[in-house]
XYZ file of C-alpha atoms in Angstrom:
564
model
C -36.806 0.464 -10.186
C -34.800 0.045 -13.103
C -31.398 0.536 -14.159
C -29.921 3.436 -16.325
C -26.628 4.586 -17.923
C -24.980 7.863 -16.868
C -25.202 10.695 -18.760
C -22.256 9.859 -20.911
C -24.310 6.897 -23.052
C -22.879 4.104 -20.980
C -19.005 5.343 -20.994
C -18.247 6.805 -17.127
C -16.967 10.680 -16.949
C -15.565 11.936 -14.023
C -18.353 15.042 -14.969
C -21.216 11.745 -14.480
C -20.371 11.613 -10.726
C -19.625 13.177 -7.122
C -15.880 11.774 -7.276
C -15.454 9.281 -4.523
C -11.915 8.262 -5.370
C -12.951 4.659 -7.048
C -11.851 3.438 -10.252
C -14.021 1.604 -12.282
C -15.068 0.502 -16.109
C -18.259 0.115 -16.286
C -21.062 1.068 -14.001
C -25.020 1.635 -13.621
C -26.729 3.594 -11.332
C -29.781 1.930 -10.119
C -32.615 5.002 -9.354
C -35.331 4.585 -6.141
C -37.481 6.869 -8.227
C -37.996 8.524 -12.074
C -35.450 10.529 -12.134
C -32.325 8.813 -13.014
C -29.809 11.043 -10.918
C -31.559 12.613 -8.177
C -34.236 9.979 -5.234
C -37.015 11.375 -4.306
C -39.874 9.021 -3.743
C -39.395 5.455 -2.756
C -42.355 2.756 -4.065
C -43.758 0.902 -0.555
C -42.169 -2.026 -1.401
C -38.276 -0.675 -1.030
C -38.713 1.429 2.098
C -37.634 -1.516 4.420
C -34.849 -2.157 2.488
C -33.760 1.449 2.835
C -33.791 1.338 6.692
C -30.309 -0.080 6.959
C -29.175 0.566 3.827
C -29.119 4.901 4.825
C -26.121 4.803 7.018
C -24.219 2.430 4.964
C -24.410 4.262 1.489
C -20.767 6.328 2.180
C -19.088 2.730 1.886
C -21.195 2.068 -1.149
C -19.026 4.116 -3.034
C -16.090 1.765 -3.442
C -17.646 -1.911 -4.764
C -14.759 -3.402 -6.478
C -10.980 -4.174 -6.573
C -9.163 -1.815 -8.802
C -6.526 -1.972 -10.437
C -3.696 -0.680 -8.846
C -1.644 0.929 -11.993
C -4.934 2.034 -14.357
C -5.767 5.410 -15.126
C -9.049 6.683 -13.854
C -11.448 5.950 -16.251
C -14.524 7.186 -13.690
C -15.338 8.640 -10.506
C -19.030 7.133 -9.018
C -21.111 8.849 -6.703
C -24.019 9.294 -4.793
C -26.501 12.108 -5.506
C -28.748 11.334 -2.384
C -29.291 9.299 0.716
C -31.282 7.074 -0.416
C -29.499 5.672 -3.635
C -27.245 3.321 -4.373
C -25.160 2.322 -6.923
C -24.329 -1.037 -9.151
C -21.189 -2.448 -10.909
C -20.586 -5.466 -12.761
C -16.882 -4.422 -13.095
C -14.224 -5.819 -15.468
C -10.734 -4.448 -15.007
C -8.537 -3.844 -17.048
C -7.019 -7.046 -16.180
C -10.122 -8.395 -16.827
C -10.927 -9.875 -13.764
C -14.323 -11.422 -14.359
C -17.498 -11.114 -11.364
C -20.686 -13.123 -10.761
C -23.749 -10.660 -12.046
C -25.248 -7.930 -9.664
C -28.541 -7.187 -9.009
C -30.259 -4.430 -6.809
C -30.092 -4.520 -3.379
C -29.083 -7.863 -3.700
C -26.207 -7.703 -5.619
C -24.215 -11.225 -6.413
C -26.640 -12.732 -3.547
C -28.951 -14.411 -5.814
C -26.323 -16.087 -7.952
C -24.864 -17.467 -4.742
C -27.632 -18.923 -3.794
C -28.004 -20.653 -7.294
C -24.703 -22.274 -6.724
C -25.456 -22.690 -2.718
C -28.532 -25.011 -4.076
C -26.614 -26.613 -6.986
C -23.364 -28.153 -4.917
C -25.042 -27.887 -1.237
C -21.718 -26.678 0.566
C -20.730 -22.556 0.785
C -17.108 -23.676 0.157
C -18.186 -25.446 -3.144
C -19.886 -22.527 -3.984
C -16.952 -20.796 -3.722
C -14.700 -23.001 -5.595
C -16.673 -22.537 -8.513
C -16.924 -19.055 -8.261
C -12.602 -19.225 -8.529
C -12.806 -21.371 -10.917
C -14.938 -18.833 -13.078
C -13.265 -15.467 -12.267
C -9.756 -16.658 -11.350
C -8.263 -16.746 -7.652
C -9.069 -13.074 -6.589
C -13.006 -12.676 -6.863
C -14.932 -9.507 -5.921
C -18.709 -9.641 -5.442
C -21.439 -7.571 -3.221
C -23.473 -9.595 -0.844
C -26.504 -6.999 0.253
C -24.648 -4.493 1.286
C -21.412 -6.532 2.054
C -18.711 -5.989 -0.413
C -16.721 -9.310 -0.561
C -14.077 -10.757 -1.594
C -12.922 -14.325 -1.819
C -9.173 -14.968 -2.216
C -7.386 -18.410 -3.109
C -3.758 -20.022 -4.260
C -0.969 -20.105 -2.549
C 0.025 -16.371 -3.510
C -2.866 -14.732 -2.821
C -3.361 -16.505 0.582
C -0.162 -15.419 1.737
C 0.055 -11.932 0.295
C -3.134 -11.751 2.791
C -1.358 -13.026 5.769
C 1.022 -11.415 5.657
C -0.193 -7.849 5.782
C -2.167 -5.831 8.342
C -4.324 -4.293 6.097
C -6.261 -7.576 6.480
C -6.009 -8.440 9.789
C -9.493 -6.996 11.138
C -12.572 -8.860 11.954
C -16.551 -8.120 9.758
C -18.251 -6.149 11.543
C -22.200 -6.733 11.321
C -25.229 -7.945 12.830
C -24.472 -11.770 12.773
C -20.825 -10.051 14.129
C -22.840 -8.749 17.202
C -25.647 -10.503 17.564
C -23.247 -13.120 20.217
C -21.630 -9.832 22.120
C -24.038 -7.772 23.140
C -24.671 -5.584 20.274
C -20.675 -4.305 21.312
C -17.375 -5.793 19.804
C -16.355 -8.154 22.406
C -14.189 -11.305 22.631
C -11.166 -12.508 20.629
C -12.036 -14.633 17.461
C -14.598 -11.134 15.916
C -13.023 -8.449 17.043
C -10.182 -6.257 15.974
C -7.849 -2.973 17.067
C -6.345 -2.071 20.317
C -9.150 -3.870 22.494
C -8.592 -6.514 20.418
C -4.201 -6.621 21.119
C -5.146 -6.542 25.130
C -7.866 -8.661 25.322
C -5.981 -11.352 23.132
C -2.506 -10.555 25.196
C -3.939 -11.500 28.311
C -5.898 -14.653 27.053
C -2.486 -15.722 26.083
C -0.539 -14.793 28.898
C -3.400 -16.699 31.491
C -3.874 -20.010 29.485
C 0.495 -20.412 29.364
C -0.014 -19.543 33.056
C -2.537 -22.118 33.711
C -0.099 -24.686 31.339
C -1.150 -24.522 27.693
C 1.226 -25.610 25.518
C 3.675 -27.138 28.962
C 3.898 -30.006 31.146
C 0.552 -29.470 33.370
C -1.467 -29.130 30.147
C -0.126 -32.746 29.044
C -0.805 -34.556 32.061
C -4.407 -33.033 31.986
C -4.724 -34.003 28.416
C -3.438 -37.768 28.982
C -5.764 -38.404 32.002
C -8.755 -36.612 30.000
C -7.994 -40.212 27.170
C -7.265 -42.585 30.215
C -11.540 -41.541 31.343
C -12.705 -41.219 27.586
C -11.015 -44.832 26.972
C -12.920 -46.331 30.207
C -15.754 -44.610 28.836
C -16.480 -45.912 25.626
C -14.754 -49.642 27.181
C -18.348 -49.201 28.958
C -20.263 -48.309 26.450
C -19.134 -50.724 24.193
C -19.966 -53.716 26.381
C -23.735 -52.510 27.287
C -24.410 -50.882 23.587
C -24.778 -52.778 20.669
C -23.795 -49.685 18.368
C -22.135 -46.270 19.592
C -23.291 -42.652 18.146
C -19.722 -42.193 16.877
C -19.707 -38.460 15.197
C -20.253 -36.915 18.535
C -18.183 -39.302 20.630
C -15.224 -36.938 21.526
C -17.430 -34.108 22.564
C -17.190 -34.256 25.762
C -13.401 -34.717 26.259
C -12.563 -32.564 23.751
C -15.020 -30.369 25.697
C -13.698 -30.882 29.361
C -9.488 -30.092 27.662
C -10.772 -26.509 27.172
C -12.502 -26.054 29.900
C -10.424 -27.106 33.284
C -8.497 -24.100 31.803
C -11.660 -22.045 31.660
C -13.329 -22.955 35.037
C -11.167 -25.147 36.686
C -12.969 -28.267 36.466
C -13.818 -31.403 34.042
C -17.093 -32.709 32.989
C -18.009 -36.609 33.506
C -18.343 -37.931 30.311
C -21.556 -39.183 30.495
C -23.250 -35.337 31.982
C -26.742 -35.100 29.437
C -26.883 -31.503 30.458
C -23.338 -31.189 29.067
C -24.299 -33.988 25.987
C -26.908 -30.839 25.058
C -24.488 -28.135 25.502
C -21.865 -29.962 23.348
C -25.355 -30.151 20.906
C -26.054 -26.272 20.994
C -22.857 -25.748 19.705
C -23.063 -27.894 16.769
C -26.030 -26.493 15.881
C -25.168 -22.743 16.387
C -22.335 -23.595 13.737
C -24.703 -24.831 11.097
C -27.083 -21.993 11.047
C -24.947 -19.602 8.890
C -21.923 -19.728 7.190
C -18.725 -17.781 7.449
C -19.864 -14.745 5.549
C -22.457 -13.936 7.937
C -25.108 -14.957 5.459
C -28.527 -12.961 4.659
C -28.846 -11.931 7.706
C -25.505 -9.709 7.955
C -26.462 -8.657 5.130
C -30.221 -7.222 5.315
C -30.080 -7.229 9.202
C -33.871 -6.012 8.893
C -35.082 -9.402 7.474
C -35.233 -11.239 11.157
C -38.248 -9.028 11.091
C -39.927 -10.724 7.782
C -38.324 -13.984 8.002
C -37.136 -14.338 11.158
C -36.410 -18.209 11.118
C -35.221 -18.489 7.430
C -32.959 -15.553 8.018
C -31.442 -17.765 10.297
C -31.969 -14.988 13.382
C -34.242 -16.419 15.672
C -32.991 -20.036 15.830
C -29.072 -18.006 16.014
C -30.654 -16.881 19.286
C -31.935 -19.352 20.653
C -29.042 -21.424 20.529
C -27.026 -18.455 22.031
C -28.842 -17.996 25.371
C -29.185 -20.718 26.947
C -24.939 -20.742 26.310
C -25.186 -17.281 28.015
C -27.226 -18.793 30.711
C -24.610 -21.763 31.572
C -21.877 -19.442 31.047
C -23.131 -16.807 33.406
C -23.927 -19.981 36.139
C -20.306 -21.003 35.865
C -18.850 -17.039 36.311
C -20.893 -16.413 38.988
C -20.324 -19.702 40.529
C -16.877 -18.936 40.683
C -16.667 -14.786 41.673
C -18.177 -16.117 44.870
C -15.522 -18.474 45.790
C -13.227 -15.644 44.647
C -11.065 -15.229 47.947
C -11.168 -18.986 49.320
C -8.383 -21.591 49.267
C -10.544 -24.080 47.519
C -10.944 -21.841 44.420
C -9.281 -23.114 40.992
C -7.164 -21.167 39.788
C -8.729 -20.983 35.744
C -9.332 -18.446 33.226
C -12.566 -17.305 34.711
C -11.042 -16.439 38.039
C -7.439 -14.834 37.055
C -10.127 -12.232 34.917
C -12.225 -11.900 37.556
C -9.263 -10.974 39.634
C -8.483 -8.179 36.887
C -11.634 -6.783 36.807
C -11.202 -6.280 40.521
C -7.930 -4.298 39.803
C -8.257 0.224 39.782
C -5.530 0.236 37.613
C -7.028 -2.708 34.981
C -7.942 -1.363 31.304
C -11.433 -0.187 29.742
C -11.856 -2.824 27.859
C -12.269 -5.464 30.698
C -16.082 -5.607 31.275
C -18.094 -8.408 32.709
C -19.640 -8.746 28.894
C -15.895 -9.131 28.175
C -15.085 -11.746 30.277
C -18.354 -13.561 29.119
C -17.782 -13.168 25.339
C -14.199 -14.334 25.556
C -15.508 -17.778 27.266
C -18.031 -17.742 24.338
C -14.898 -17.589 22.513
C -12.726 -20.323 24.433
C -15.765 -22.659 24.539
C -16.906 -22.591 21.377
C -14.047 -22.579 19.188
C -12.013 -24.541 21.617
C -14.492 -27.739 20.970
C -15.856 -27.459 17.848
C -13.459 -27.914 15.112
C -11.299 -30.395 17.400
C -14.399 -32.683 17.858
C -15.280 -32.466 14.365
C -12.024 -33.026 13.096
C -12.233 -36.441 15.493
C -16.029 -37.491 14.492
C -14.358 -37.326 10.603
C -11.207 -38.933 11.502
C -13.186 -42.413 12.573
C -15.418 -42.002 9.432
C -12.734 -42.351 7.352
C -11.193 -45.073 9.368
C -13.924 -47.086 8.303
C -13.115 -46.399 4.231
C -9.672 -47.364 4.813
C -8.713 -50.976 6.914
C -5.846 -50.553 5.768
C -4.970 -48.251 7.186
C -6.105 -48.873 10.164
C -4.020 -51.824 10.050
C -0.922 -50.124 9.762
C -1.654 -47.410 12.608
C -2.301 -50.785 14.978
C 0.939 -51.985 14.054
C 2.393 -48.470 14.061
C 1.029 -48.307 18.038
C 1.808 -51.621 19.157
C 5.978 -51.807 18.310
C 6.354 -48.325 19.843
C 3.948 -48.001 22.708
C 2.614 -51.851 23.306
C -0.355 -53.309 24.919
C -0.029 -52.381 28.438
C -0.055 -48.424 28.401
C -2.220 -45.662 26.420
C -0.161 -43.644 24.162
C 1.690 -40.186 25.609
C 2.382 -37.524 23.772
C 6.249 -38.169 24.416
C 5.753 -41.007 22.366
C 4.664 -38.830 19.092
C 7.828 -38.346 17.462
C 7.715 -41.761 17.175
C 4.648 -42.133 15.436
C 5.695 -40.970 12.480
C 2.748 -42.940 9.991
C -0.773 -42.103 12.552
C 0.681 -38.348 12.741
C 0.742 -38.406 8.822
C -3.352 -40.026 9.036
C -3.748 -36.753 11.223
C -2.403 -34.887 8.911
C -4.426 -36.121 6.033
C -7.551 -36.273 8.156
C -7.590 -32.594 8.451
C -6.765 -32.121 4.773
C -9.703 -33.819 3.031
C -12.684 -33.184 6.249
C -11.336 -29.246 5.825
C -13.121 -28.591 8.449
C -13.075 -24.839 8.601
C -12.862 -24.738 4.562
C -12.697 -20.286 5.009
C -11.169 -20.154 8.250
C -12.768 -16.919 10.123
C -13.358 -13.913 7.659
C -10.444 -11.374 7.574
C -11.666 -7.489 7.031
C -9.227 -4.887 5.207
C -8.767 -2.174 7.787
C -6.952 0.000 5.372
C -7.086 0.173 1.101
C -4.428 -2.288 0.413
C -2.921 -4.183 -2.160
C -3.641 -7.234 -2.870
C -1.378 -9.148 -6.508
C -2.474 -5.706 -9.032
C -5.598 -4.791 -7.327
C -6.821 -2.659 -4.045
C -8.555 -3.927 -2.150
C -11.716 -1.080 0.093
C -11.226 -0.576 3.064
C -13.695 -2.327 5.088
C -14.518 -5.909 2.722
C -15.119 -8.675 4.008
C -12.026 -11.413 2.794
C -12.341 -14.810 2.726
C -9.465 -17.282 3.046
C -10.020 -20.540 0.929
C -8.330 -23.059 2.946
C -9.925 -25.648 1.279
C -8.017 -24.054 -2.114
C -4.995 -24.951 -0.903
C -5.924 -28.889 0.679
C -7.659 -29.314 -2.312
C -5.311 -27.833 -5.428
C -4.831 -30.706 -8.019
C -1.520 -29.473 -9.169
C 0.496 -29.739 -6.061
C -1.673 -33.129 -4.380
C -2.116 -34.788 -7.685
C -4.654 -36.629 -6.492
C -6.444 -34.697 -3.383
C -9.408 -36.360 -3.549
C -7.483 -39.220 -2.547
C -7.086 -40.245 1.709
C -3.213 -41.316 1.049
C -1.192 -40.120 4.519
C 2.422 -40.858 2.328
C 2.062 -37.665 1.184
C 3.216 -36.454 4.838
C 5.774 -38.438 5.323
C 9.738 -38.544 3.610
C 10.544 -41.023 1.045
C 11.995 -43.741 4.036
C 8.443 -43.435 6.071
C 9.748 -42.173 8.845
C 9.763 -38.477 8.979
C 7.168 -36.169 8.760
C 7.220 -33.453 6.463
C 5.373 -30.260 5.820
C 3.686 -28.769 3.007
C 2.754 -24.966 2.302
C -0.339 -26.192 0.579
C -1.265 -27.528 4.101
C -2.596 -24.641 7.113
C -5.657 -26.048 8.684
C -5.142 -23.886 12.086
C -4.561 -20.470 9.333
C -1.469 -18.278 9.467
C -0.176 -14.698 10.334
C -1.059 -12.594 13.077
C -4.887 -14.229 13.711
C -3.312 -18.022 13.563
C -5.334 -20.512 15.855
C -4.936 -19.068 19.677
C -5.762 -22.337 21.055
C -3.372 -24.572 18.267
C -0.886 -26.010 20.660
C -3.904 -27.843 22.562
C -6.477 -28.911 19.445
C -2.937 -30.647 17.981
C -1.952 -32.046 21.303
C -6.012 -33.460 21.913
C -6.388 -34.139 18.487
C -2.751 -36.546 18.924
C -4.387 -38.059 22.200
C -7.640 -39.106 21.918
C -6.864 -40.448 18.484
C -3.643 -42.950 19.131
C -5.768 -43.614 22.236
C -8.860 -44.361 20.276
C -7.318 -46.368 17.653
C -4.859 -48.148 20.226
C -7.748 -49.369 22.573
C -10.545 -50.366 19.873
C -11.513 -52.277 16.694
C -14.418 -50.317 15.033
C -16.638 -51.727 12.875
C -20.388 -50.217 10.321
C -23.289 -50.021 12.482
C -24.388 -52.255 9.320
C -22.393 -54.339 8.017
C -21.218 -52.822 4.391
C -23.023 -49.774 5.064
C -19.966 -46.864 5.477
C -20.495 -43.479 6.697
C -21.160 -39.888 4.165
C -18.215 -38.034 4.459
C -19.643 -35.173 3.225
C -21.045 -33.911 6.126
C -22.930 -30.945 7.218
C -22.646 -27.687 5.931
C -22.216 -24.432 8.361
C -19.263 -22.092 9.623
C -17.701 -25.405 9.675
C -18.220 -28.661 8.524
C -19.260 -31.287 10.567
C -19.499 -34.668 10.360
C -23.168 -36.407 9.085
C -24.496 -38.845 11.909
C -22.938 -41.996 11.721
C -23.178 -45.168 14.180
C -20.018 -47.772 14.971
C -19.721 -51.218 16.966
C -16.666 -50.851 19.108
C -14.699 -54.003 20.358
C -11.891 -54.154 22.341
C -8.374 -55.004 20.662
C -6.552 -57.872 22.898
C -3.308 -57.393 24.799
């Protein structure tokens, strides 16, 4: 395998290639044979790569961002179905990109930087520092664009062409090789399923008084449980202490029941969810870029671990659905999302997208997304409080002044607790639980700034770039809740550079539930306890564990009840 220039000697002209309509300024051909333009014989070591590339060659023709107003400087084509192309493209706006290599694209550079920076979002931040707010690269067979900065991110969230979701092996493995659920899908079926989900969840109380009452009762149960633990255990695992309480908040809506907080089976289920988010990063990793690698490196590619984690979750959800279905017509069967969906399945006039597999994937979406980010945020939050006892003191003063010592905080107290709310905002900003949000996909060619992004380009939005923007925040590395308060300190203020739940049409489905859960569980905990490190002087690490989301590193604490 080698790189060769077109017959024009490096100056690309239309006659060199078949017309594909892509405007580029520098291009080389990657050849599988000894002929620079025709691929006939492939060396044995390249056969594996061709198996999965054969069906995607048509998409390879548009490898990069192109300047909308530039005159065509060349046209790129492929002369045979087993030939692929390479472009390390510099546009008229001088937009640089990482080095590009055959087969792996920019994968080598990405892995090298990840090894150095340890976290994917820091690696993407380094690429954007080098090449600008819009970085285009190819990872295996995937064309990827990383977007940072307020202007570019606003443009992505405001244009319907960016509202797609990636369609690849990693995104289908969790949904029976189909595009199911509402998190990793798009199009007409997604709109129908999302509309049903939103309508059903609202009818069950999400965002209304019924949900608030349920969350407040769950906060009481959580405090009661932690008090018992604090009296019997010297130290408590804090990074996952909120897991089942957070899960109950969404599970009550999904299945109409809650779990006991000492349920060992559920502790295992929640740990399985956490692990499933750590196997691969938001781009889909090498498993999405080179699916055949799962046959050669099942463990290192993430395929075997992911399948081992998904299987028990599927089994758990299938058992729950079967139980509710068996009692669907009984009066004691609780009204819930699963029951509502099963009734829709029995409707002869239902849309064809309503299936048993669809229900399972919807539950998996709600189950995972509804618990992972909120639980991680709370785990990070208490870790930050251990680092800032002066902030804890201010929270205690505000809670005692507004709530008193004879009851737990209620959601109705929220407007009167601006400092505590500001602390929660600062926890979300600095922790960056979802530094890249969920990946988008262009469903049509679309202009971004002065560039045209081709169809089917994976688009990663760096929320981290907004939350840690030094020009805007001044001291983004500092934990300073006052940045979310008015000058008088009595009102919470909003920031356009703060979007922990995303924006646009694909904004987080459970935002209202997540915000209410964060407030009630955090304030209840801070109201009830004084928290200290398990070992004096040893504070928890704040870097966390990388994956689709960031998870807090394991840490332990001593809990002391606050006296009335």
